[in-house]
Amino acid sequence: MVFADETGASTDPPVRRTWGRRGRTPLIAVNRGPRARVNATGWLCVGPQGKAVRLVFSTSRTGFTHYDFPELIDRVHQRLGGGPVVLVWDNHASHKTRWLRGRLGAREWLTVVLLPRYAPELNPVEALWSQLKRRIANRAYRSLDELENAMRSYLLSAQKRRDVLAGFVRSAHLTPDPIPSTT
């Protein structure tokens, strides 16, 4: 089972709560240059019987469109060893285009499940994005390279932490543990 989602971050920092000395309002630097953006796709892969949780991600300086998804899904499929895949993602318009449904329908190994509208709590990748945005918050990035490196650094470290990835799955009230049989 593969949970998927996209996000983006700008060179202008997302402002979060922070600490400061009493009586001194913390100041956050803002990039005065043109605003630039790095986009990312995350694919949280839960193995059969919940034995393993893996993260596959991609970053791009241009946005991801429905034309990009077939290649990205094929890449994830190859990384997982080529078995059957159940892809679970949100109800975004780019995930439901006729063109994309036609391309994905031709893949016999793929089953696509759309989450209900406005239900980010059901997608564990949203918890990953929340952690990523906390990591890059309250900082102005001088360049797109610096922002992309910060995002990739966090995602690479998350890839190595299977316990954290399993926690993202549990945060959606899904368990990466094997489901006991009732028969």
PDB file of C-alpha atoms in Angstrom:
ATOM      1  CA  MET A   1       0.000   0.000   0.000  1.00  0.00           C
ATOM      2  CA  VAL A   2       1.392   3.380  -0.993  1.00  0.00           C
ATOM      3  CA  PHE A   3       0.128   6.679   0.418  1.00  0.00           C
ATOM      4  CA  ALA A   4       0.994   9.689  -1.740  1.00  0.00           C
ATOM      5  CA  ASP A   5       0.771  13.460  -1.481  1.00  0.00           C
ATOM      6  CA  GLU A   6       2.444  16.629  -2.728  1.00  0.00           C
ATOM      7  CA  THR A   7       3.583  19.777  -0.970  1.00  0.00           C
ATOM      8  CA  GLY A   8       5.582  22.889  -1.659  1.00  0.00           C
ATOM      9  CA  ALA A   9       7.686  25.406   0.206  1.00  0.00           C
ATOM     10  CA  SER A  10       8.611  28.962  -0.629  1.00  0.00           C
ATOM     11  CA  THR A  11      11.806  30.906  -0.008  1.00  0.00           C
ATOM     12  CA  ASP A  12       9.637  33.122   2.204  1.00  0.00           C
ATOM     13  CA  PRO A  13       9.447  31.274   5.500  1.00  0.00           C
ATOM     14  CA  PRO A  14       6.256  29.853   6.925  1.00  0.00           C
ATOM     15  CA  VAL A  15       6.024  31.703  10.234  1.00  0.00           C
ATOM     16  CA  ARG A  16       5.370  29.569  13.309  1.00  0.00           C
ATOM     17  CA  ARG A  17       5.356  30.363  16.990  1.00  0.00           C
ATOM     18  CA  THR A  18       8.763  30.909  18.455  1.00  0.00           C
ATOM     19  CA  TRP A  19      10.404  31.918  21.712  1.00  0.00           C
ATOM     20  CA  GLY A  20      11.907  35.286  22.457  1.00  0.00           C
ATOM     21  CA  ARG A  21      13.209  37.238  25.381  1.00  0.00           C
ATOM     22  CA  ARG A  22      10.593  38.945  27.490  1.00  0.00           C
ATOM     23  CA  GLY A  23       9.764  42.345  26.084  1.00  0.00           C
ATOM     24  CA  ARG A  24      11.557  41.698  22.771  1.00  0.00           C
ATOM     25  CA  THR A  25       9.523  40.543  19.826  1.00  0.00           C
ATOM     26  CA  PRO A  26      11.511  38.031  17.774  1.00  0.00           C
ATOM     27  CA  LEU A  27      12.238  39.265  14.264  1.00  0.00           C
ATOM     28  CA  ILE A  28      12.254  36.870  11.348  1.00  0.00           C
ATOM     29  CA  ALA A  29      14.243  37.738   8.249  1.00  0.00           C
ATOM     30  CA  VAL A  30      12.307  37.753   5.006  1.00  0.00           C
ATOM     31  CA  ASN A  31      13.782  37.250   1.576  1.00  0.00           C
ATOM     32  CA  ARG A  32      13.143  40.471  -0.393  1.00  0.00           C
ATOM     33  CA  GLY A  33      13.995  38.899  -3.741  1.00  0.00           C
ATOM     34  CA  PRO A  34      11.544  37.181  -6.019  1.00  0.00           C
ATOM     35  CA  ARG A  35       9.676  34.387  -4.297  1.00  0.00           C
ATOM     36  CA  ALA A  36      10.696  30.937  -5.496  1.00  0.00           C
ATOM     37  CA  ARG A  37       9.264  27.531  -4.684  1.00  0.00           C
ATOM     38  CA  VAL A  38      10.376  23.922  -4.281  1.00  0.00           C
ATOM     39  CA  ASN A  39       7.755  21.203  -4.627  1.00  0.00           C
ATOM     40  CA  ALA A  40       7.928  17.654  -3.319  1.00  0.00           C
ATOM     41  CA  THR A  41       6.023  14.415  -3.683  1.00  0.00           C
ATOM     42  CA  GLY A  42       6.067  11.866  -0.893  1.00  0.00           C
ATOM     43  CA  TRP A  43       5.236   8.191  -1.245  1.00  0.00           C
ATOM     44  CA  LEU A  44       4.877   6.395   2.100  1.00  0.00           C
ATOM     45  CA  CYS A  45       5.021   2.676   1.302  1.00  0.00           C
ATOM     46  CA  VAL A  46       3.645   0.130   3.772  1.00  0.00           C
ATOM     47  CA  GLY A  47       4.727  -3.432   3.036  1.00  0.00           C
ATOM     48  CA  PRO A  48       2.557  -6.534   3.080  1.00  0.00           C
ATOM     49  CA  GLN A  49       1.259  -7.264   6.563  1.00  0.00           C
ATOM     50  CA  GLY A  50       2.709  -3.919   7.669  1.00  0.00           C
ATOM     51  CA  LYS A  51       6.211  -5.371   8.028  1.00  0.00           C
ATOM     52  CA  ALA A  52       8.100  -2.417   6.577  1.00  0.00           C
ATOM     53  CA  VAL A  53       7.416   1.254   6.032  1.00  0.00           C
ATOM     54  CA  ARG A  54       9.516   3.116   3.451  1.00  0.00           C
ATOM     55  CA  LEU A  55       9.607   6.643   2.123  1.00  0.00           C
ATOM     56  CA  VAL A  56      10.221   7.520  -1.508  1.00  0.00           C
ATOM     57  CA  PHE A  57      10.247  11.204  -2.445  1.00  0.00           C
ATOM     58  CA  SER A  58      11.006  13.566  -5.309  1.00  0.00           C
ATOM     59  CA  THR A  59      11.675  17.281  -5.324  1.00  0.00           C
ATOM     60  CA  SER A  60      11.244  19.693  -8.196  1.00  0.00           C
ATOM     61  CA  ARG A  61      11.518  23.410  -8.789  1.00  0.00           C
ATOM     62  CA  THR A  62       8.533  23.270 -11.094  1.00  0.00           C
ATOM     63  CA  GLY A  63       5.128  22.075 -10.040  1.00  0.00           C
ATOM     64  CA  PHE A  64       3.978  18.486 -10.439  1.00  0.00           C
ATOM     65  CA  THR A  65       1.111  17.995 -12.860  1.00  0.00           C
ATOM     66  CA  HIS A  66      -0.992  14.991 -13.770  1.00  0.00           C
ATOM     67  CA  TYR A  67       1.408  14.431 -16.676  1.00  0.00           C
ATOM     68  CA  ASP A  68       4.231  13.734 -14.191  1.00  0.00           C
ATOM     69  CA  PHE A  69       2.410  11.179 -12.036  1.00  0.00           C
ATOM     70  CA  PRO A  70       2.610   8.071 -14.280  1.00  0.00           C
ATOM     71  CA  GLU A  71       6.406   8.279 -14.418  1.00  0.00           C
ATOM     72  CA  LEU A  72       6.639   8.939 -10.664  1.00  0.00           C
ATOM     73  CA  ILE A  73       4.329   6.003  -9.903  1.00  0.00           C
ATOM     74  CA  ASP A  74       6.383   3.747 -12.189  1.00  0.00           C
ATOM     75  CA  ARG A  75       9.548   4.825 -10.372  1.00  0.00           C
ATOM     76  CA  VAL A  76       7.999   3.990  -6.980  1.00  0.00           C
ATOM     77  CA  HIS A  77       6.800   0.650  -8.360  1.00  0.00           C
ATOM     78  CA  GLN A  78      10.345  -0.221  -9.463  1.00  0.00           C
ATOM     79  CA  ARG A  79      11.790   0.805  -6.082  1.00  0.00           C
ATOM     80  CA  LEU A  80       9.317  -1.541  -4.376  1.00  0.00           C
ATOM     81  CA  GLY A  81      10.368  -4.528  -6.458  1.00  0.00           C
ATOM     82  CA  GLY A  82       7.579  -4.612  -9.006  1.00  0.00           C
ATOM     83  CA  GLY A  83       4.705  -6.210  -7.052  1.00  0.00           C
ATOM     84  CA  PRO A  84       1.085  -5.128  -6.932  1.00  0.00           C
ATOM     85  CA  VAL A  85       0.495  -1.630  -5.542  1.00  0.00           C
ATOM     86  CA  VAL A  86      -2.543  -0.036  -3.925  1.00  0.00           C
ATOM     87  CA  LEU A  87      -2.111   3.726  -4.303  1.00  0.00           C
ATOM     88  CA  VAL A  88      -4.024   5.872  -1.806  1.00  0.00           C
ATOM     89  CA  TRP A  89      -4.092   9.616  -2.355  1.00  0.00           C
ATOM     90  CA  ASP A  90      -6.330  12.627  -1.908  1.00  0.00           C
ATOM     91  CA  ASN A  91      -9.157  13.807  -4.106  1.00  0.00           C
ATOM     92  CA  HIS A  92      -7.135  16.576  -5.789  1.00  0.00           C
ATOM     93  CA  ALA A  93      -8.333  17.498  -9.277  1.00  0.00           C
ATOM     94  CA  SER A  94      -4.983  16.524 -10.837  1.00  0.00           C
ATOM     95  CA  HIS A  95      -5.426  12.979  -9.486  1.00  0.00           C
ATOM     96  CA  LYS A  96      -8.791  12.547 -11.225  1.00  0.00           C
ATOM     97  CA  THR A  97      -8.173  13.769 -14.778  1.00  0.00           C
ATOM     98  CA  ARG A  98      -9.387  11.552 -17.592  1.00  0.00           C
ATOM     99  CA  TRP A  99      -5.870  11.477 -19.071  1.00  0.00           C
ATOM    100  CA  LEU A 100      -4.318  10.241 -15.809  1.00  0.00           C
ATOM    101  CA  ARG A 101      -7.061   7.672 -15.155  1.00  0.00           C
ATOM    102  CA  GLY A 102      -6.458   6.265 -18.657  1.00  0.00           C
ATOM    103  CA  ARG A 103      -2.706   5.986 -18.097  1.00  0.00           C
ATOM    104  CA  LEU A 104      -3.035   4.442 -14.638  1.00  0.00           C
ATOM    105  CA  GLY A 105      -5.837   2.095 -15.706  1.00  0.00           C
ATOM    106  CA  ALA A 106      -3.434   0.453 -18.164  1.00  0.00           C
ATOM    107  CA  ARG A 107      -1.213  -0.678 -15.274  1.00  0.00           C
ATOM    108  CA  GLU A 108      -2.554  -4.057 -14.170  1.00  0.00           C
ATOM    109  CA  TRP A 109      -0.436  -4.012 -11.019  1.00  0.00           C
ATOM    110  CA  LEU A 110      -1.988  -0.733  -9.783  1.00  0.00           C
ATOM    111  CA  THR A 111      -5.185  -0.116  -7.839  1.00  0.00           C
ATOM    112  CA  VAL A 112      -5.997   3.537  -7.079  1.00  0.00           C
ATOM    113  CA  VAL A 113      -8.045   4.564  -4.036  1.00  0.00           C
ATOM    114  CA  LEU A 114      -9.115   8.193  -3.581  1.00  0.00           C
ATOM    115  CA  LEU A 115      -9.535   9.472  -0.039  1.00  0.00           C
ATOM    116  CA  PRO A 116     -12.712  11.372   0.837  1.00  0.00           C
ATOM    117  CA  ARG A 117     -12.693  15.133   0.324  1.00  0.00           C
ATOM    118  CA  TYR A 118     -11.188  17.223   3.111  1.00  0.00           C
ATOM    119  CA  ALA A 119      -9.759  14.257   5.003  1.00  0.00           C
ATOM    120  CA  PRO A 120      -6.028  14.954   5.386  1.00  0.00           C
ATOM    121  CA  GLU A 121      -6.052  13.093   8.707  1.00  0.00           C
ATOM    122  CA  LEU A 122      -6.431   9.833   6.755  1.00  0.00           C
ATOM    123  CA  ASN A 123      -3.223  10.328   4.776  1.00  0.00           C
ATOM    124  CA  PRO A 124      -0.043   9.669   6.796  1.00  0.00           C
ATOM    125  CA  VAL A 125       2.036  11.701   4.326  1.00  0.00           C
ATOM    126  CA  GLU A 126       0.315  14.819   5.713  1.00  0.00           C
ATOM    127  CA  ALA A 127       2.042  14.140   9.070  1.00  0.00           C
ATOM    128  CA  LEU A 128       5.371  13.964   7.217  1.00  0.00           C
ATOM    129  CA  TRP A 129       4.680  17.334   5.571  1.00  0.00           C
ATOM    130  CA  SER A 130       3.733  18.821   8.939  1.00  0.00           C
ATOM    131  CA  GLN A 131       7.088  17.768  10.401  1.00  0.00           C
ATOM    132  CA  LEU A 132       8.936  19.044   7.319  1.00  0.00           C
ATOM    133  CA  LYS A 133       7.254  22.453   7.521  1.00  0.00           C
ATOM    134  CA  ARG A 134       8.125  22.721  11.222  1.00  0.00           C
ATOM    135  CA  ARG A 135      11.748  21.988  10.347  1.00  0.00           C
ATOM    136  CA  ILE A 136      11.985  24.697   7.696  1.00  0.00           C
ATOM    137  CA  ALA A 137       9.833  27.294   9.510  1.00  0.00           C
ATOM    138  CA  ASN A 138      10.974  30.719  10.760  1.00  0.00           C
ATOM    139  CA  ARG A 139      13.906  30.994   8.404  1.00  0.00           C
ATOM    140  CA  ALA A 140      14.386  32.969   5.217  1.00  0.00           C
ATOM    141  CA  TYR A 141      16.271  30.999   2.613  1.00  0.00           C
ATOM    142  CA  ARG A 142      18.694  33.008   0.524  1.00  0.00           C
ATOM    143  CA  SER A 143      18.371  30.754  -2.481  1.00  0.00           C
ATOM    144  CA  LEU A 144      16.305  27.984  -3.903  1.00  0.00           C
ATOM    145  CA  ASP A 145      19.300  25.659  -3.512  1.00  0.00           C
ATOM    146  CA  GLU A 146      19.390  26.341   0.225  1.00  0.00           C
ATOM    147  CA  LEU A 147      15.656  25.633   0.597  1.00  0.00           C
ATOM    148  CA  GLU A 148      15.827  22.486  -1.521  1.00  0.00           C
ATOM    149  CA  ASN A 149      18.840  21.237   0.463  1.00  0.00           C
ATOM    150  CA  ALA A 150      16.970  21.800   3.747  1.00  0.00           C
ATOM    151  CA  MET A 151      13.932  19.913   2.458  1.00  0.00           C
ATOM    152  CA  ARG A 152      15.987  17.051   1.021  1.00  0.00           C
ATOM    153  CA  SER A 153      18.069  16.821   4.192  1.00  0.00           C
ATOM    154  CA  TYR A 154      14.962  16.346   6.336  1.00  0.00           C
ATOM    155  CA  LEU A 155      13.395  13.850   3.921  1.00  0.00           C
ATOM    156  CA  LEU A 156      16.628  11.834   3.682  1.00  0.00           C
ATOM    157  CA  SER A 157      16.885  11.670   7.469  1.00  0.00           C
ATOM    158  CA  ALA A 158      13.208  10.625   7.703  1.00  0.00           C
ATOM    159  CA  GLN A 159      13.877   7.859   5.166  1.00  0.00           C
ATOM    160  CA  LYS A 160      16.363   6.275   7.575  1.00  0.00           C
ATOM    161  CA  ARG A 161      14.000   6.410  10.566  1.00  0.00           C
ATOM    162  CA  ARG A 162      11.609   3.491  10.106  1.00  0.00           C
ATOM    163  CA  ASP A 163      10.150   4.126  13.566  1.00  0.00           C
ATOM    164  CA  VAL A 164       9.252   7.706  12.596  1.00  0.00           C
ATOM    165  CA  LEU A 165       7.706   6.532   9.320  1.00  0.00           C
ATOM    166  CA  ALA A 166       5.655   3.939  11.207  1.00  0.00           C
ATOM    167  CA  GLY A 167       4.571   6.761  13.547  1.00  0.00           C
ATOM    168  CA  PHE A 168       3.245   8.721  10.565  1.00  0.00           C
ATOM    169  CA  VAL A 169       1.164   5.693   9.582  1.00  0.00           C
ATOM    170  CA  ARG A 170      -0.119   5.348  13.161  1.00  0.00           C
ATOM    171  CA  SER A 171      -0.962   9.087  13.235  1.00  0.00           C
ATOM    172  CA  ALA A 172      -3.591   8.359  10.578  1.00  0.00           C
ATOM    173  CA  HIS A 173      -4.951   5.690  12.922  1.00  0.00           C
ATOM    174  CA  LEU A 174      -3.545   3.004  10.681  1.00  0.00           C
ATOM    175  CA  THR A 175      -1.238   0.463  12.168  1.00  0.00           C
ATOM    176  CA  PRO A 176       1.841  -0.837  10.353  1.00  0.00           C
ATOM    177  CA  ASP A 177       1.507  -3.983  12.463  1.00  0.00           C
ATOM    178  CA  PRO A 178       0.093  -7.135  10.887  1.00  0.00           C
ATOM    179  CA  ILE A 179      -3.691  -7.340  11.022  1.00  0.00           C
ATOM    180  CA  PRO A 180      -4.649 -10.429  13.010  1.00  0.00           C
ATOM    181  CA  SER A 181      -6.671 -13.005  11.137  1.00  0.00           C
ATOM    182  CA  THR A 182     -10.120 -13.859  12.448  1.00  0.00           C
ATOM    183  CA  THR A 183     -10.218 -17.226  10.677  1.00  0.00           C
TER     184      THR A 183
END
